[in-house]
Amino acid sequence: MPRHVACVMDGNGRWAAQRSLPRTSGHRAAETTAIDVIEAARAAGVEWLSMYAFSTENWGRPSAEVDYLMRLVRRVVRKHAPLLHARGIRCRFLGVTDPRIPPALARDFADLMTLTGDNRGLTLTVAFDHGGRRDIVEAARSLIRDGVPADGVTEQTFAAHLPFPDTPDVDLVIRTSGEQRISNFMLWQVAYAEWVFPPVLWPDFRAPHFLECLHAYRQRERRFGGVPPHPNGELRS
Ligand code: IPE
Ligand code: IPE
Ligand code: MG
């Protein structure tokens, strides 16, 4: 079982286009999938689930779409906060540093983090206004501000300066919609992740698809740069 699963929730716009609907309808339909996947992950015993909801690059979309996403996410967070808390889910928001984030939304994020901060079930990290490169640059700045000497900069100290440094490396990334790229997502944490690209648009993705991805992960052989173990434990020639 992967300990940390991360989802790039992609394909909302195409889902809407297939139905001759505005892109916003695709985002609205994404809510059901998100809740389904959170519940499936929790039930399957996944400990960490991260979901990419808005990238630093997504600010470049038309302002009507950006505004819609801000309002939608606020509504979703407020609506599902009691359920997430009741399920023992600890919620975190990765990103949310941009002053363009509506203050009311930033407050709701902070409230949900406080409400669920002591929960010991699944840790749900929502990457909102997230950029992997920005996190890396911020970590470098924070090391310098802390006066860490060059020799003191190791992978461990660097990782300790990333946001939510207790987050384990990602084991499995699921990117829906068939697109096969990183799009600046948790760059540090995905260094050795396995990737699956289900050809399903995010609003059509459901718990059974998620379980298929977990199954695909279990078929993978993770090597971390080593060699596969020989069936008899002998060295290969
Ligand atoms: C993912 O769906 C949601 C966000 C990026 C907010 P898209 O909006 O990227 O959908 P496509 O890729 O255009 O289909
Ligand atoms: C990545 O999807 C961001 C999120 C899913 C929130 P995009 O749809 O924005 O990525 P690109 O533009 O296809 O790389
Ligand atoms: Mg997309």
Coordinates of C-alpha atoms and ligand atoms in Angstrom, one line a residue:
M1 CA 0.0 0.0 0.0
P2 CA 1.4 3.4 -0.9
R3 CA 1.8 5.5 2.2
H4 CA 1.5 8.8 0.3
V5 CA -0.7 9.2 -2.8
A6 CA -0.9 12.5 -4.7
C7 CA -3.5 13.4 -7.3
V8 CA -3.2 15.9 -10.1
M9 CA -6.9 16.5 -10.6
D10 CA -6.9 17.2 -14.3
G11 CA -9.5 17.2 -17.1
N12 CA -12.3 19.3 -15.7
G13 CA -12.3 21.7 -18.7
R14 CA -12.4 18.8 -21.2
W15 CA -15.2 17.1 -19.3
A16 CA -17.3 20.3 -19.7
A17 CA -16.3 20.8 -23.3
Q18 CA -17.5 17.2 -24.1
R19 CA -20.9 18.3 -22.8
S20 CA -20.9 21.7 -24.5
L21 CA -20.9 23.2 -21.0
P22 CA -18.7 26.1 -19.7
R23 CA -15.4 25.1 -18.1
T24 CA -16.8 26.0 -14.7
S25 CA -19.3 23.2 -14.9
G26 CA -16.3 20.8 -15.0
H27 CA -14.8 22.3 -11.9
R28 CA -18.2 22.0 -10.1
A29 CA -18.4 18.3 -11.1
A30 CA -14.9 17.8 -9.7
E31 CA -16.2 18.1 -6.1
T32 CA -18.0 14.7 -6.1
T33 CA -14.8 13.0 -7.4
A34 CA -12.6 14.7 -4.7
I35 CA -14.9 13.6 -1.9
D36 CA -15.1 10.1 -3.4
V37 CA -11.3 9.8 -3.6
I38 CA -10.7 11.1 -0.1
E39 CA -13.1 8.5 1.2
A40 CA -11.6 5.7 -0.9
A41 CA -8.1 6.6 0.2
R42 CA -9.1 6.7 3.9
A43 CA -11.0 3.4 3.6
A44 CA -8.0 1.7 1.8
G45 CA -5.7 2.8 4.6
V46 CA -3.7 5.4 2.7
E47 CA -2.1 7.6 5.4
W48 CA -1.3 10.7 3.3
L49 CA -3.3 12.0 0.4
S50 CA -2.3 15.2 -1.5
M51 CA -4.5 16.8 -4.1
Y52 CA -3.4 19.5 -6.6
A53 CA -6.3 22.0 -6.8
F54 CA -4.7 25.2 -8.1
S55 CA -1.2 25.8 -9.3
T56 CA 0.9 29.0 -9.3
E57 CA 0.5 28.9 -13.1
N58 CA -3.3 28.7 -12.9
W59 CA -3.4 32.4 -12.0
G60 CA -2.9 33.0 -15.7
R61 CA -6.3 31.6 -16.6
P62 CA -9.2 34.0 -17.4
S63 CA -10.2 35.9 -14.3
A64 CA -13.7 34.7 -14.4
E65 CA -12.5 31.1 -14.2
V66 CA -10.0 32.0 -11.4
D67 CA -12.8 33.8 -9.4
Y68 CA -15.1 30.8 -9.9
L69 CA -12.4 28.4 -8.5
M70 CA -11.9 30.6 -5.5
R71 CA -15.6 30.7 -4.7
L72 CA -16.0 27.0 -5.4
V73 CA -13.2 25.9 -3.2
R74 CA -14.5 28.1 -0.4
R75 CA -17.9 26.5 -0.7
V76 CA -16.5 23.0 -0.8
V77 CA -14.2 23.6 2.2
R78 CA -17.1 25.0 4.3
K79 CA -19.6 22.4 3.2
H80 CA -17.3 19.4 3.9
A81 CA -15.4 20.6 7.0
P82 CA -17.7 18.8 9.5
L83 CA -17.5 15.5 7.5
L84 CA -13.8 15.6 7.2
H85 CA -13.4 16.3 10.9
A86 CA -15.8 13.5 11.8
R87 CA -13.8 11.1 9.7
G88 CA -10.6 12.0 11.7
I89 CA -9.0 13.6 8.6
R90 CA -6.2 16.1 9.3
C91 CA -6.4 18.9 6.6
R92 CA -3.6 21.0 5.4
F93 CA -3.2 23.6 2.7
L94 CA 0.0 23.8 0.8
G95 CA 0.5 27.1 -0.9
V96 CA -2.0 29.8 -0.1
T97 CA 0.6 32.5 0.2
D98 CA -0.6 34.8 -2.6
P99 CA -2.3 38.0 -1.6
R100 CA -4.7 37.4 -4.5
I101 CA -6.3 34.6 -2.5
P102 CA -9.5 36.1 -1.1
P103 CA -9.0 36.7 2.7
A104 CA -12.3 34.9 3.5
L105 CA -11.0 31.8 1.7
A106 CA -7.6 32.0 3.5
R107 CA -9.5 32.2 6.8
D108 CA -11.6 29.2 6.0
F109 CA -8.4 27.3 5.1
A110 CA -6.8 28.3 8.5
D111 CA -10.0 27.4 10.4
L112 CA -10.1 23.9 8.8
M113 CA -6.4 23.4 9.6
T114 CA -7.1 24.4 13.2
L115 CA -10.3 22.3 13.5
T116 CA -8.7 19.1 12.2
G117 CA -5.1 19.7 13.4
D118 CA -5.1 17.1 16.1
N119 CA -6.8 14.4 14.0
R120 CA -4.8 11.2 13.6
G121 CA -6.5 9.7 10.6
L122 CA -5.6 10.4 7.0
T123 CA -3.6 13.6 6.4
L124 CA -5.1 15.4 3.5
T125 CA -2.9 18.1 1.9
V126 CA -4.7 20.3 -0.6
A127 CA -2.2 22.1 -2.9
F128 CA -3.8 25.4 -3.6
D129 CA -1.8 28.2 -5.1
H130 CA 1.0 25.7 -5.1
G131 CA 4.2 25.6 -7.1
G132 CA 7.0 23.1 -6.6
R133 CA 9.7 25.5 -7.7
R134 CA 8.4 28.2 -5.4
D135 CA 8.6 25.8 -2.5
I136 CA 12.2 25.0 -3.3
V137 CA 13.1 28.7 -3.7
E138 CA 11.4 29.5 -0.4
A139 CA 13.3 26.7 1.4
A140 CA 16.5 28.1 0.1
R141 CA 15.6 31.6 1.3
S142 CA 14.7 30.2 4.7
L143 CA 18.0 28.3 5.0
I144 CA 19.8 31.5 4.3
R145 CA 17.7 33.5 6.8
D146 CA 18.4 30.9 9.4
G147 CA 22.1 31.4 8.8
V148 CA 22.8 27.7 7.8
P149 CA 26.3 27.5 6.4
A150 CA 26.9 26.0 2.9
D151 CA 28.2 22.8 4.5
G152 CA 25.1 22.5 6.6
V153 CA 22.8 22.3 3.6
T154 CA 22.1 18.7 3.1
E155 CA 19.0 16.9 1.6
Q156 CA 17.8 16.5 5.2
T157 CA 18.2 20.2 6.3
F158 CA 16.8 21.3 2.9
A159 CA 13.7 19.1 3.3
A160 CA 13.3 20.4 6.8
H161 CA 12.8 23.9 5.4
L162 CA 10.0 23.0 3.0
P163 CA 6.5 23.6 4.0
F164 CA 5.0 20.8 6.2
P165 CA 8.4 19.1 6.5
D166 CA 6.9 16.0 8.2
T167 CA 5.3 15.1 4.9
P168 CA 6.8 11.8 3.6
D169 CA 7.9 11.4 0.0
V170 CA 5.1 10.7 -2.4
D171 CA 4.9 7.0 -3.4
L172 CA 2.3 7.2 -6.1
V173 CA 1.1 10.1 -8.3
I174 CA -2.2 9.8 -10.1
R175 CA -2.7 12.2 -12.9
T176 CA -6.1 11.9 -14.5
S177 CA -7.1 12.9 -18.1
G178 CA -4.2 11.2 -19.8
E179 CA -1.9 14.1 -19.6
Q180 CA 1.6 13.0 -18.7
R181 CA 3.5 15.8 -17.0
I182 CA 4.4 17.1 -13.6
S183 CA 3.1 20.7 -14.0
N184 CA 5.3 21.9 -11.1
F185 CA 3.7 19.7 -8.5
M186 CA 5.5 18.8 -5.3
L187 CA 8.8 18.6 -7.2
W188 CA 10.9 17.7 -4.2
Q189 CA 8.5 15.1 -2.8
V190 CA 7.9 13.2 -6.0
A191 CA 11.6 12.5 -6.6
Y192 CA 11.0 8.7 -6.5
A193 CA 7.3 8.4 -6.9
E194 CA 5.6 5.9 -9.2
W195 CA 3.2 7.5 -11.7
V196 CA 0.0 6.4 -13.2
F197 CA -2.0 8.2 -15.9
P198 CA -5.6 6.9 -16.0
P199 CA -7.2 8.1 -19.2
V200 CA -10.3 9.3 -17.3
L201 CA -11.2 12.9 -16.8
W202 CA -11.2 13.9 -13.2
P203 CA -15.0 14.5 -12.9
D204 CA -15.6 10.9 -14.2
F205 CA -13.0 9.4 -11.8
R206 CA -14.4 7.4 -8.9
A207 CA -13.4 5.1 -6.1
P208 CA -13.0 2.0 -8.3
H209 CA -10.6 3.9 -10.6
F210 CA -8.6 5.0 -7.5
L211 CA -8.4 1.3 -6.3
E212 CA -7.2 0.3 -9.8
C213 CA -4.4 2.9 -9.4
L214 CA -3.5 1.3 -6.0
H215 CA -3.5 -2.1 -7.7
A216 CA -1.2 -0.8 -10.5
Y217 CA 1.2 0.5 -7.9
R218 CA 1.4 -2.9 -6.2
Q219 CA 2.6 -4.4 -9.5
R220 CA 5.5 -1.9 -9.7
E221 CA 8.9 -2.8 -8.6
R222 CA 10.5 0.1 -6.8
R223 CA 14.2 0.1 -7.1
F224 CA 15.4 3.5 -5.8
G225 CA 18.5 3.2 -8.1
G226 CA 19.3 -0.4 -6.9
V227 CA 19.0 -3.7 -8.7
P228 CA 15.9 -5.9 -8.5
P229 CA 16.2 -8.6 -5.8
H230 CA 17.2 -12.0 -7.2
P231 CA 14.5 -14.6 -6.5
N232 CA 17.1 -16.8 -4.7
G233 CA 18.8 -13.9 -3.0
E234 CA 21.9 -14.4 -5.1
L235 CA 23.8 -11.8 -6.9
R236 CA 23.2 -11.5 -10.7
S237 CA 26.1 -12.0 -13.0
Ligands
IPE1 C1 -8.0 20.7 -13.6 O1 -8.8 20.7 -14.8 C2 -8.4 21.7 -12.6 C3 -7.5 22.9 -12.4 C4 -6.4 23.1 -13.0 C5 -8.0 23.9 -11.5 P1 -8.5 21.7 -16.0 O2 -9.2 22.9 -15.8 O3 -7.0 21.8 -16.2 O4 -9.1 20.9 -17.2 P2 -8.5 20.7 -18.7 O5 -7.1 20.2 -18.5 O6 -8.6 22.0 -19.3 O7 -9.4 19.7 -19.3
IPE2 C1 -2.2 21.1 -13.1 O1 -3.1 21.1 -14.1 C2 -2.8 21.9 -12.0 C3 -3.9 21.3 -11.3 C4 -4.4 20.1 -11.6 C5 -4.5 22.1 -10.3 P1 -3.1 22.1 -15.4 O2 -4.2 21.7 -16.3 O3 -3.1 23.5 -14.9 O4 -1.7 21.8 -16.0 P2 -1.1 22.0 -17.5 O5 -1.4 23.4 -17.8 O6 -1.9 21.1 -18.4 O7 0.3 21.6 -17.4
MG3 MG -5.6 20.8 -17.2

